[in-house]
Amino acid sequence: MASKKEERLTNYRSAKGLIDFFNSIFSEIYNELRGSFPGELEFRGFELSPETPEGGEVILYIYRPRKEKERFVKYAIFKTLPYAEEGTVGIIGRKWNDLRPFERVLKENGIDYTYVATNPYNTLGVEELLHLLRWLANPEDKKSLFLLLSSRMFGLTHTEALKVVLTGEFPEELKEFQEICEETRKRIDRELHSVLILHLLTKLNYLDALYLTNFESYHSITEVVNEIYNFEKQEPLSFREIIWYIENMGKNRDYSLTSKVTVKKGYVLTTIHSSKGLEFDSVVVVPWKRSWNYSNFFYTNIGFAAKLYSIENLPEESPYFNMLKELDSYLDYLEEKNLLYVALTRAKKQLIAGVNPEGRKKFKIGSFVFDREKYEQYVDYGKEGKIYSFEEKRNFRQSKLYEADYVKVVRPSSHDESFESERNPYIPSGISPGEYGTIVHALCQAFVNGADREKAVKFALSFSFVPSEELKKRLQEIYSLLEKEYNYLRENSEVEVPFELVKEGKIIRGRIDLVRYLPEGIEIWDFKTGLYSEEKVKIYQEQLRLYREAFKEAGKKVANLKLFFIDENRLVTVEEPACK
């Protein structure tokens, strides 16, 4: 069966230099590098129009994905700043998780950005949320309970979930979940449902799990809950009306999500499907290949597929799992091609793509391998001097904090602040310990980045679904404390520092609240909003040990480890023996 040929039309958007590059690289991807699948298309080059402008810059920035990803991010932003000042720069990735490093660098440097996303109601995370809400509304809805128990939220096998549904007996490990849901059910139609849902998901630790494992689902759920909150402020809805609203918004193909303020000049973060029909003066392509994850769940491009029997099991041990992996690999390959085609054809004047070295004579864009010699004119080898001026502006200086009105970023606390024998008297009423921790962390981040009192408090309040005067007053008190006793944290410090550690066959990732760069070495701080206790210090020591180990592997000397219990203004230096 012969492959189908598709005639490509004239490209009226891109400059001549970009079109020449597109035609060359697309010809390889679609014709020379394509597999044997008979349905694949052949590519015929774009034709130039009389209006095609001259010029066009293409940069293939070579970096090592594991060690130099952040260097590529900073370089790409540095090179596109002139285009962002005069027009728009599109940063296009396969998934939202790919865009998070760019979001963080833009935010930390006070650079305005917006985002364009597809319908958040039509995602796997919101689908799982609906199973939970339907069962809360009707305890006799056995179908929703079955789908909930066998979803990522709990991960029971079909047999285990069916047994619970038929007998009504929850296993011991799900007793707490049952109690939380029964208590939540009593509060239905008695308070704002958006707040009720948020507190429930926080208690179940579901949002924290999604934040680490599936940011797309996390992002969609927080956006949906936030939109429900805004809707409820205008018009009260019953719990069943909330469910109906979410269901119908998921069916609305015309619905899409954008940030509150559209930046006409600046950066736009978007994905493949969301970027169709758009155009940008400059485009940064983020072709990071999705890593294969052997875990209790088997994630693929078609969503949640199957649950493995244990972490040790590999797909190759089963013909079914092996077939599933092969199918997923092919879908992954098609999505990579789609990313390159869509992203590259959005660019008008400049294109930057991150590529990885493949030996001395080749490089890779995603999984596609090309001869370096053929594209030598476009290659940038990533010398440090290329990004020096951008680094100079960033390092150890107060940076402008981005306005919270541009992008609402919800950061769940990575620390469990809820295991307390008594209520924290410093927490304002109506706020859970987890939400309070997130808000205070945001305030500390703003303070260290140089924000004044008004801007820092405003930024922190944007992380609360129900801001109150009591909360605002508490944040002002904390800001006063930081300003009076910890103003030195604004010098030679960085907040939200990412770390990665490979330990005992596992990859551990996270963020460090604050890192100080001192002559005697690095000082690591961990902010805590719970009450002080020796038991907590012992628990948090283990976390600080991982931070220390990660810096040690990077060749850095760690001088001190600090636990800062903010509410009680208690700074604890972790003893050296505990961290060896």
PDB file of C-alpha atoms in Angstrom, residues 210-484:
ATOM      1  CA  LEU A 210      -0.878  15.153  40.981  1.00  0.00           C
ATOM      2  CA  TYR A 211       1.481  18.111  41.349  1.00  0.00           C
ATOM      3  CA  LEU A 212       4.421  15.702  41.392  1.00  0.00           C
ATOM      4  CA  THR A 213       3.191  13.040  38.944  1.00  0.00           C
ATOM      5  CA  ASN A 214       0.788  14.650  36.460  1.00  0.00           C
ATOM      6  CA  PHE A 215       0.887  18.429  36.329  1.00  0.00           C
ATOM      7  CA  GLU A 216      -1.691  18.599  33.525  1.00  0.00           C
ATOM      8  CA  SER A 217      -4.336  17.041  35.773  1.00  0.00           C
ATOM      9  CA  TYR A 218      -3.272  19.194  38.714  1.00  0.00           C
ATOM     10  CA  HIS A 219      -3.435  22.355  36.619  1.00  0.00           C
ATOM     11  CA  SER A 220      -6.881  21.527  35.213  1.00  0.00           C
ATOM     12  CA  ILE A 221      -8.420  20.724  38.622  1.00  0.00           C
ATOM     13  CA  THR A 222      -7.151  23.914  40.265  1.00  0.00           C
ATOM     14  CA  GLU A 223      -8.406  26.000  37.337  1.00  0.00           C
ATOM     15  CA  VAL A 224     -11.823  24.321  37.435  1.00  0.00           C
ATOM     16  CA  VAL A 225     -12.165  24.827  41.201  1.00  0.00           C
ATOM     17  CA  ASN A 226     -11.100  28.450  40.842  1.00  0.00           C
ATOM     18  CA  GLU A 227     -13.648  29.048  38.081  1.00  0.00           C
ATOM     19  CA  ILE A 228     -16.403  27.436  40.159  1.00  0.00           C
ATOM     20  CA  TYR A 229     -15.460  29.764  43.010  1.00  0.00           C
ATOM     21  CA  ASN A 230     -15.780  32.823  40.752  1.00  0.00           C
ATOM     22  CA  PHE A 231     -19.098  31.495  39.452  1.00  0.00           C
ATOM     23  CA  GLU A 232     -20.435  30.873  42.967  1.00  0.00           C
ATOM     24  CA  LYS A 233     -19.636  34.435  44.007  1.00  0.00           C
ATOM     25  CA  GLN A 234     -22.083  35.634  41.350  1.00  0.00           C
ATOM     26  CA  GLU A 235     -24.772  32.970  41.630  1.00  0.00           C
ATOM     27  CA  PRO A 236     -25.241  30.278  44.330  1.00  0.00           C
ATOM     28  CA  LEU A 237     -25.304  26.726  42.956  1.00  0.00           C
ATOM     29  CA  SER A 238     -26.405  23.487  44.564  1.00  0.00           C
ATOM     30  CA  PHE A 239     -23.935  20.596  44.712  1.00  0.00           C
ATOM     31  CA  ARG A 240     -25.757  18.741  41.927  1.00  0.00           C
ATOM     32  CA  GLU A 241     -25.761  21.884  39.801  1.00  0.00           C
ATOM     33  CA  ILE A 242     -21.979  22.064  40.256  1.00  0.00           C
ATOM     34  CA  ILE A 243     -21.667  18.494  38.941  1.00  0.00           C
ATOM     35  CA  TRP A 244     -23.955  19.268  36.012  1.00  0.00           C
ATOM     36  CA  TYR A 245     -21.922  22.417  35.265  1.00  0.00           C
ATOM     37  CA  ILE A 246     -18.597  20.514  35.178  1.00  0.00           C
ATOM     38  CA  GLU A 247     -20.083  17.739  33.013  1.00  0.00           C
ATOM     39  CA  ASN A 248     -21.456  20.156  30.444  1.00  0.00           C
ATOM     40  CA  MET A 249     -18.360  22.330  30.304  1.00  0.00           C
ATOM     41  CA  GLY A 250     -16.394  19.179  29.486  1.00  0.00           C
ATOM     42  CA  LYS A 251     -18.623  18.634  26.450  1.00  0.00           C
ATOM     43  CA  ASN A 252     -18.172  22.204  25.219  1.00  0.00           C
ATOM     44  CA  ARG A 253     -15.614  21.996  22.411  1.00  0.00           C
ATOM     45  CA  ASP A 254     -15.511  25.749  21.980  1.00  0.00           C
ATOM     46  CA  TYR A 255     -14.419  26.408  25.572  1.00  0.00           C
ATOM     47  CA  SER A 256     -10.758  27.255  26.132  1.00  0.00           C
ATOM     48  CA  LEU A 257      -8.737  28.742  28.944  1.00  0.00           C
ATOM     49  CA  THR A 258      -6.569  31.826  28.891  1.00  0.00           C
ATOM     50  CA  SER A 259      -5.030  33.829  31.683  1.00  0.00           C
ATOM     51  CA  LYS A 260      -6.872  36.866  32.982  1.00  0.00           C
ATOM     52  CA  VAL A 261      -4.680  39.415  31.200  1.00  0.00           C
ATOM     53  CA  THR A 262      -3.625  38.909  27.587  1.00  0.00           C
ATOM     54  CA  VAL A 263      -0.053  40.064  27.077  1.00  0.00           C
ATOM     55  CA  LYS A 264       0.129  41.638  23.613  1.00  0.00           C
ATOM     56  CA  LYS A 265       3.862  42.069  23.949  1.00  0.00           C
ATOM     57  CA  GLY A 266       5.582  39.301  25.825  1.00  0.00           C
ATOM     58  CA  TYR A 267       5.672  35.564  26.333  1.00  0.00           C
ATOM     59  CA  VAL A 268       2.875  33.084  25.688  1.00  0.00           C
ATOM     60  CA  LEU A 269       3.112  29.558  27.110  1.00  0.00           C
ATOM     61  CA  THR A 270       1.050  27.040  25.185  1.00  0.00           C
ATOM     62  CA  THR A 271       0.831  23.432  24.011  1.00  0.00           C
ATOM     63  CA  ILE A 272       0.508  21.826  20.579  1.00  0.00           C
ATOM     64  CA  HIS A 273      -3.269  21.794  20.360  1.00  0.00           C
ATOM     65  CA  SER A 274      -3.741  25.195  21.991  1.00  0.00           C
ATOM     66  CA  SER A 275      -1.342  26.952  19.611  1.00  0.00           C
ATOM     67  CA  LYS A 276      -3.095  26.052  16.367  1.00  0.00           C
ATOM     68  CA  GLY A 277      -4.103  29.154  14.454  1.00  0.00           C
ATOM     69  CA  LEU A 278      -1.735  31.396  16.426  1.00  0.00           C
ATOM     70  CA  GLU A 279       1.445  33.108  15.258  1.00  0.00           C
ATOM     71  CA  PHE A 280       4.425  34.571  17.102  1.00  0.00           C
ATOM     72  CA  ASP A 281       7.401  36.728  16.189  1.00  0.00           C
ATOM     73  CA  SER A 282       9.638  34.151  17.855  1.00  0.00           C
ATOM     74  CA  VAL A 283       8.995  30.541  18.882  1.00  0.00           C
ATOM     75  CA  VAL A 284      10.849  28.348  21.363  1.00  0.00           C
ATOM     76  CA  VAL A 285      10.260  24.642  20.727  1.00  0.00           C
ATOM     77  CA  VAL A 286      10.392  22.387  23.782  1.00  0.00           C
ATOM     78  CA  PRO A 287      10.760  18.869  22.319  1.00  0.00           C
ATOM     79  CA  TRP A 288      11.518  17.109  25.591  1.00  0.00           C
ATOM     80  CA  LYS A 289      10.847  13.435  25.176  1.00  0.00           C
ATOM     81  CA  ARG A 290       8.418  11.957  27.682  1.00  0.00           C
ATOM     82  CA  SER A 291      10.310   9.608  29.973  1.00  0.00           C
ATOM     83  CA  TRP A 292       9.008   6.090  30.503  1.00  0.00           C
ATOM     84  CA  ASN A 293       7.830   5.729  34.082  1.00  0.00           C
ATOM     85  CA  TYR A 294       7.780   2.316  35.745  1.00  0.00           C
ATOM     86  CA  SER A 295       5.475   2.804  38.690  1.00  0.00           C
ATOM     87  CA  ASN A 296       2.310   1.385  40.153  1.00  0.00           C
ATOM     88  CA  PHE A 297       0.457   2.954  37.253  1.00  0.00           C
ATOM     89  CA  PHE A 298       1.119   2.741  33.559  1.00  0.00           C
ATOM     90  CA  TYR A 299       0.659   6.173  31.924  1.00  0.00           C
ATOM     91  CA  THR A 300       0.465   6.543  28.173  1.00  0.00           C
ATOM     92  CA  ASN A 301      -0.487   9.064  25.518  1.00  0.00           C
ATOM     93  CA  ILE A 302      -4.022   7.673  25.587  1.00  0.00           C
ATOM     94  CA  GLY A 303      -4.333   8.250  29.309  1.00  0.00           C
ATOM     95  CA  PHE A 304      -4.393   5.785  32.174  1.00  0.00           C
ATOM     96  CA  ALA A 305      -4.179   2.308  30.668  1.00  0.00           C
ATOM     97  CA  ALA A 306      -3.473  -0.351  33.260  1.00  0.00           C
ATOM     98  CA  LYS A 307      -2.174  -0.974  36.739  1.00  0.00           C
ATOM     99  CA  LEU A 308       0.959  -3.038  37.107  1.00  0.00           C
ATOM    100  CA  TYR A 309       1.054  -5.701  39.786  1.00  0.00           C
ATOM    101  CA  SER A 310       4.141  -4.216  41.441  1.00  0.00           C
ATOM    102  CA  ILE A 311       6.860  -1.656  40.840  1.00  0.00           C
ATOM    103  CA  GLU A 312       9.286  -4.403  39.836  1.00  0.00           C
ATOM    104  CA  ASN A 313       7.131  -5.700  36.972  1.00  0.00           C
ATOM    105  CA  LEU A 314       8.213  -4.558  33.521  1.00  0.00           C
ATOM    106  CA  PRO A 315       5.911  -4.372  30.478  1.00  0.00           C
ATOM    107  CA  GLU A 316       8.079  -6.864  28.584  1.00  0.00           C
ATOM    108  CA  GLU A 317       6.998  -9.601  31.014  1.00  0.00           C
ATOM    109  CA  SER A 318       3.497  -9.555  29.570  1.00  0.00           C
ATOM    110  CA  PRO A 319       2.497  -9.636  25.866  1.00  0.00           C
ATOM    111  CA  TYR A 320      -0.381  -7.288  26.683  1.00  0.00           C
ATOM    112  CA  PHE A 321       1.799  -4.697  28.407  1.00  0.00           C
ATOM    113  CA  ASN A 322       4.434  -5.035  25.693  1.00  0.00           C
ATOM    114  CA  MET A 323       1.832  -4.394  23.000  1.00  0.00           C
ATOM    115  CA  LEU A 324       0.569  -1.426  24.995  1.00  0.00           C
ATOM    116  CA  LYS A 325       4.068  -0.004  25.236  1.00  0.00           C
ATOM    117  CA  GLU A 326       4.654  -0.421  21.497  1.00  0.00           C
ATOM    118  CA  LEU A 327       1.384   1.354  20.739  1.00  0.00           C
ATOM    119  CA  ASP A 328       2.263   4.115  23.151  1.00  0.00           C
ATOM    120  CA  SER A 329       5.717   4.516  21.598  1.00  0.00           C
ATOM    121  CA  TYR A 330       4.174   4.988  18.172  1.00  0.00           C
ATOM    122  CA  LEU A 331       1.670   7.543  19.495  1.00  0.00           C
ATOM    123  CA  ASP A 332       4.592   9.279  21.184  1.00  0.00           C
ATOM    124  CA  TYR A 333       6.422   9.393  17.847  1.00  0.00           C
ATOM    125  CA  LEU A 334       3.397  10.895  16.075  1.00  0.00           C
ATOM    126  CA  GLU A 335       2.966  13.499  18.790  1.00  0.00           C
ATOM    127  CA  GLU A 336       6.623  14.494  18.477  1.00  0.00           C
ATOM    128  CA  LYS A 337       6.182  15.078  14.749  1.00  0.00           C
ATOM    129  CA  ASN A 338       3.025  17.047  15.415  1.00  0.00           C
ATOM    130  CA  LEU A 339       4.844  19.260  17.928  1.00  0.00           C
ATOM    131  CA  LEU A 340       7.623  20.104  15.490  1.00  0.00           C
ATOM    132  CA  TYR A 341       5.267  20.812  12.611  1.00  0.00           C
ATOM    133  CA  VAL A 342       2.829  22.966  14.604  1.00  0.00           C
ATOM    134  CA  ALA A 343       5.487  24.797  16.623  1.00  0.00           C
ATOM    135  CA  LEU A 344       7.822  25.524  13.725  1.00  0.00           C
ATOM    136  CA  THR A 345       5.072  26.879  11.487  1.00  0.00           C
ATOM    137  CA  ARG A 346       3.911  29.346  14.187  1.00  0.00           C
ATOM    138  CA  ALA A 347       7.172  31.335  13.907  1.00  0.00           C
ATOM    139  CA  LYS A 348       7.475  34.514  11.836  1.00  0.00           C
ATOM    140  CA  LYS A 349      11.029  35.792  12.459  1.00  0.00           C
ATOM    141  CA  GLN A 350      12.927  33.527  14.847  1.00  0.00           C
ATOM    142  CA  LEU A 351      12.950  29.884  15.934  1.00  0.00           C
ATOM    143  CA  ILE A 352      14.890  28.343  18.836  1.00  0.00           C
ATOM    144  CA  ALA A 353      14.879  24.591  19.449  1.00  0.00           C
ATOM    145  CA  GLY A 354      16.630  22.690  22.198  1.00  0.00           C
ATOM    146  CA  VAL A 355      18.584  19.751  20.767  1.00  0.00           C
ATOM    147  CA  ASN A 356      20.657  17.045  22.435  1.00  0.00           C
ATOM    148  CA  PRO A 357      24.090  15.804  21.313  1.00  0.00           C
ATOM    149  CA  GLU A 358      24.178  12.324  19.784  1.00  0.00           C
ATOM    150  CA  GLY A 359      27.852  11.515  19.555  1.00  0.00           C
ATOM    151  CA  ARG A 360      30.158  13.986  17.829  1.00  0.00           C
ATOM    152  CA  LYS A 361      28.508  14.105  14.429  1.00  0.00           C
ATOM    153  CA  LYS A 362      24.795  14.040  15.171  1.00  0.00           C
ATOM    154  CA  PHE A 363      22.153  15.668  17.341  1.00  0.00           C
ATOM    155  CA  LYS A 364      18.604  14.823  18.391  1.00  0.00           C
ATOM    156  CA  ILE A 365      15.399  16.834  18.438  1.00  0.00           C
ATOM    157  CA  GLY A 366      13.266  14.689  20.685  1.00  0.00           C
ATOM    158  CA  SER A 367      13.882  11.208  19.260  1.00  0.00           C
ATOM    159  CA  PHE A 368      14.702  12.354  15.696  1.00  0.00           C
ATOM    160  CA  VAL A 369      18.417  12.126  14.853  1.00  0.00           C
ATOM    161  CA  PHE A 370      20.069  14.465  12.322  1.00  0.00           C
ATOM    162  CA  ASP A 371      23.565  14.938  10.895  1.00  0.00           C
ATOM    163  CA  ARG A 372      25.161  17.913  12.606  1.00  0.00           C
ATOM    164  CA  GLU A 373      27.204  18.879   9.538  1.00  0.00           C
ATOM    165  CA  LYS A 374      24.082  19.447   7.434  1.00  0.00           C
ATOM    166  CA  TYR A 375      22.662  21.953   9.935  1.00  0.00           C
ATOM    167  CA  GLU A 376      25.955  23.393  11.216  1.00  0.00           C
ATOM    168  CA  GLN A 377      24.953  26.946  10.268  1.00  0.00           C
ATOM    169  CA  TYR A 378      22.102  26.812  12.795  1.00  0.00           C
ATOM    170  CA  VAL A 379      23.907  25.118  15.698  1.00  0.00           C
ATOM    171  CA  ASP A 380      24.818  26.975  18.889  1.00  0.00           C
ATOM    172  CA  TYR A 381      27.033  24.956  21.218  1.00  0.00           C
ATOM    173  CA  GLY A 382      25.856  26.731  24.340  1.00  0.00           C
ATOM    174  CA  LYS A 383      28.992  28.507  25.467  1.00  0.00           C
ATOM    175  CA  GLU A 384      28.556  30.171  28.829  1.00  0.00           C
ATOM    176  CA  GLY A 385      29.362  33.608  27.427  1.00  0.00           C
ATOM    177  CA  LYS A 386      26.223  33.455  25.316  1.00  0.00           C
ATOM    178  CA  ILE A 387      24.007  33.806  28.381  1.00  0.00           C
ATOM    179  CA  TYR A 388      26.300  35.793  30.673  1.00  0.00           C
ATOM    180  CA  SER A 389      24.374  39.061  30.531  1.00  0.00           C
ATOM    181  CA  PHE A 390      21.123  37.336  31.420  1.00  0.00           C
ATOM    182  CA  GLU A 391      22.787  35.498  34.311  1.00  0.00           C
ATOM    183  CA  GLU A 392      24.342  38.739  35.521  1.00  0.00           C
ATOM    184  CA  LYS A 393      20.932  40.356  35.836  1.00  0.00           C
ATOM    185  CA  ARG A 394      19.528  37.375  37.686  1.00  0.00           C
ATOM    186  CA  ASN A 395      22.115  36.271  40.208  1.00  0.00           C
ATOM    187  CA  PHE A 396      21.883  37.539  43.782  1.00  0.00           C
ATOM    188  CA  ARG A 397      19.963  40.707  43.031  1.00  0.00           C
ATOM    189  CA  GLN A 398      16.493  41.787  43.919  1.00  0.00           C
ATOM    190  CA  SER A 399      14.254  40.993  40.989  1.00  0.00           C
ATOM    191  CA  LYS A 400      10.896  42.452  40.138  1.00  0.00           C
ATOM    192  CA  LEU A 401       8.086  40.171  41.280  1.00  0.00           C
ATOM    193  CA  TYR A 402       5.526  39.422  38.610  1.00  0.00           C
ATOM    194  CA  GLU A 403       2.039  40.775  39.217  1.00  0.00           C
ATOM    195  CA  ALA A 404      -0.339  38.130  40.533  1.00  0.00           C
ATOM    196  CA  ASP A 405      -3.034  39.356  38.135  1.00  0.00           C
ATOM    197  CA  TYR A 406      -1.156  37.992  35.150  1.00  0.00           C
ATOM    198  CA  VAL A 407      -0.885  34.340  36.062  1.00  0.00           C
ATOM    199  CA  LYS A 408      -2.318  32.545  39.074  1.00  0.00           C
ATOM    200  CA  VAL A 409       0.111  29.782  40.029  1.00  0.00           C
ATOM    201  CA  VAL A 410      -1.115  27.498  42.807  1.00  0.00           C
ATOM    202  CA  ARG A 411       1.745  25.908  44.681  1.00  0.00           C
ATOM    203  CA  PRO A 412       0.718  23.134  47.069  1.00  0.00           C
ATOM    204  CA  SER A 413       3.018  22.899  50.050  1.00  0.00           C
ATOM    205  CA  SER A 414       5.434  20.029  49.738  1.00  0.00           C
ATOM    206  CA  HIS A 415       5.415  19.761  53.497  1.00  0.00           C
ATOM    207  CA  ASP A 416       2.763  18.056  55.588  1.00  0.00           C
ATOM    208  CA  GLU A 417       1.784  20.751  58.070  1.00  0.00           C
ATOM    209  CA  SER A 418      -1.389  19.018  59.249  1.00  0.00           C
ATOM    210  CA  PHE A 419      -0.123  16.384  61.671  1.00  0.00           C
ATOM    211  CA  GLU A 420      -0.558  18.478  64.800  1.00  0.00           C
ATOM    212  CA  SER A 421      -1.980  17.432  68.142  1.00  0.00           C
ATOM    213  CA  GLU A 422      -3.409  20.919  68.633  1.00  0.00           C
ATOM    214  CA  ARG A 423      -4.603  23.600  66.262  1.00  0.00           C
ATOM    215  CA  ASN A 424      -2.060  26.189  65.197  1.00  0.00           C
ATOM    216  CA  PRO A 425      -3.402  29.401  66.805  1.00  0.00           C
ATOM    217  CA  TYR A 426      -1.675  31.531  64.172  1.00  0.00           C
ATOM    218  CA  ILE A 427      -3.795  30.175  61.295  1.00  0.00           C
ATOM    219  CA  PRO A 428      -6.688  32.511  60.388  1.00  0.00           C
ATOM    220  CA  SER A 429     -10.151  30.987  60.594  1.00  0.00           C
ATOM    221  CA  GLY A 430     -11.553  29.234  57.520  1.00  0.00           C
ATOM    222  CA  ILE A 431      -8.157  28.142  56.164  1.00  0.00           C
ATOM    223  CA  SER A 432      -6.661  24.660  56.254  1.00  0.00           C
ATOM    224  CA  PRO A 433      -3.049  24.188  57.441  1.00  0.00           C
ATOM    225  CA  GLY A 434      -2.051  23.153  53.920  1.00  0.00           C
ATOM    226  CA  GLU A 435      -3.534  26.249  52.279  1.00  0.00           C
ATOM    227  CA  TYR A 436      -2.029  28.481  54.965  1.00  0.00           C
ATOM    228  CA  GLY A 437       1.398  26.948  54.344  1.00  0.00           C
ATOM    229  CA  THR A 438       1.126  27.597  50.607  1.00  0.00           C
ATOM    230  CA  ILE A 439       0.164  31.244  51.172  1.00  0.00           C
ATOM    231  CA  VAL A 440       2.963  31.923  53.673  1.00  0.00           C
ATOM    232  CA  HIS A 441       5.530  30.268  51.389  1.00  0.00           C
ATOM    233  CA  ALA A 442       4.378  32.622  48.615  1.00  0.00           C
ATOM    234  CA  LEU A 443       4.834  35.619  50.918  1.00  0.00           C
ATOM    235  CA  CYS A 444       8.387  34.511  51.790  1.00  0.00           C
ATOM    236  CA  GLN A 445       9.159  34.026  48.106  1.00  0.00           C
ATOM    237  CA  ALA A 446       7.949  37.542  47.316  1.00  0.00           C
ATOM    238  CA  PHE A 447       9.906  39.029  50.228  1.00  0.00           C
ATOM    239  CA  VAL A 448      13.204  37.401  49.221  1.00  0.00           C
ATOM    240  CA  ASN A 449      12.678  38.515  45.605  1.00  0.00           C
ATOM    241  CA  GLY A 450      12.517  42.126  46.783  1.00  0.00           C
ATOM    242  CA  ALA A 451       8.777  42.852  46.741  1.00  0.00           C
ATOM    243  CA  ASP A 452       7.538  45.641  48.995  1.00  0.00           C
ATOM    244  CA  ARG A 453       4.860  45.007  51.635  1.00  0.00           C
ATOM    245  CA  GLU A 454       1.827  45.781  49.479  1.00  0.00           C
ATOM    246  CA  LYS A 455       2.974  43.764  46.496  1.00  0.00           C
ATOM    247  CA  ALA A 456       4.129  40.780  48.590  1.00  0.00           C
ATOM    248  CA  VAL A 457       0.842  40.549  50.485  1.00  0.00           C
ATOM    249  CA  LYS A 458      -1.152  40.905  47.276  1.00  0.00           C
ATOM    250  CA  PHE A 459       0.913  38.150  45.681  1.00  0.00           C
ATOM    251  CA  ALA A 460       0.410  35.807  48.650  1.00  0.00           C
ATOM    252  CA  LEU A 461      -3.337  36.501  48.804  1.00  0.00           C
ATOM    253  CA  SER A 462      -3.659  35.419  45.169  1.00  0.00           C
ATOM    254  CA  PHE A 463      -2.957  31.864  46.371  1.00  0.00           C
ATOM    255  CA  SER A 464      -6.039  31.878  48.602  1.00  0.00           C
ATOM    256  CA  PHE A 465      -9.420  30.916  47.251  1.00  0.00           C
ATOM    257  CA  VAL A 466     -11.184  32.977  49.942  1.00  0.00           C
ATOM    258  CA  PRO A 467      -8.953  35.910  50.990  1.00  0.00           C
ATOM    259  CA  SER A 468      -9.996  37.570  54.243  1.00  0.00           C
ATOM    260  CA  GLU A 469      -8.983  40.616  56.258  1.00  0.00           C
ATOM    261  CA  GLU A 470      -7.798  38.300  59.029  1.00  0.00           C
ATOM    262  CA  LEU A 471      -5.479  36.523  56.603  1.00  0.00           C
ATOM    263  CA  LYS A 472      -4.243  39.824  55.180  1.00  0.00           C
ATOM    264  CA  LYS A 473      -3.432  41.069  58.689  1.00  0.00           C
ATOM    265  CA  ARG A 474      -1.513  37.866  59.487  1.00  0.00           C
ATOM    266  CA  LEU A 475       0.535  38.182  56.296  1.00  0.00           C
ATOM    267  CA  GLN A 476       1.413  41.774  57.151  1.00  0.00           C
ATOM    268  CA  GLU A 477       2.629  40.611  60.574  1.00  0.00           C
ATOM    269  CA  ILE A 478       4.869  37.982  58.976  1.00  0.00           C
ATOM    270  CA  TYR A 479       6.212  40.517  56.475  1.00  0.00           C
ATOM    271  CA  SER A 480       7.096  42.866  59.346  1.00  0.00           C
ATOM    272  CA  LEU A 481       8.967  40.041  61.068  1.00  0.00           C
ATOM    273  CA  LEU A 482      10.913  39.188  57.918  1.00  0.00           C
ATOM    274  CA  GLU A 483      11.726  42.830  57.254  1.00  0.00           C
ATOM    275  CA  LYS A 484      12.933  43.446  60.814  1.00  0.00           C
TER     276      LYS A 484
END
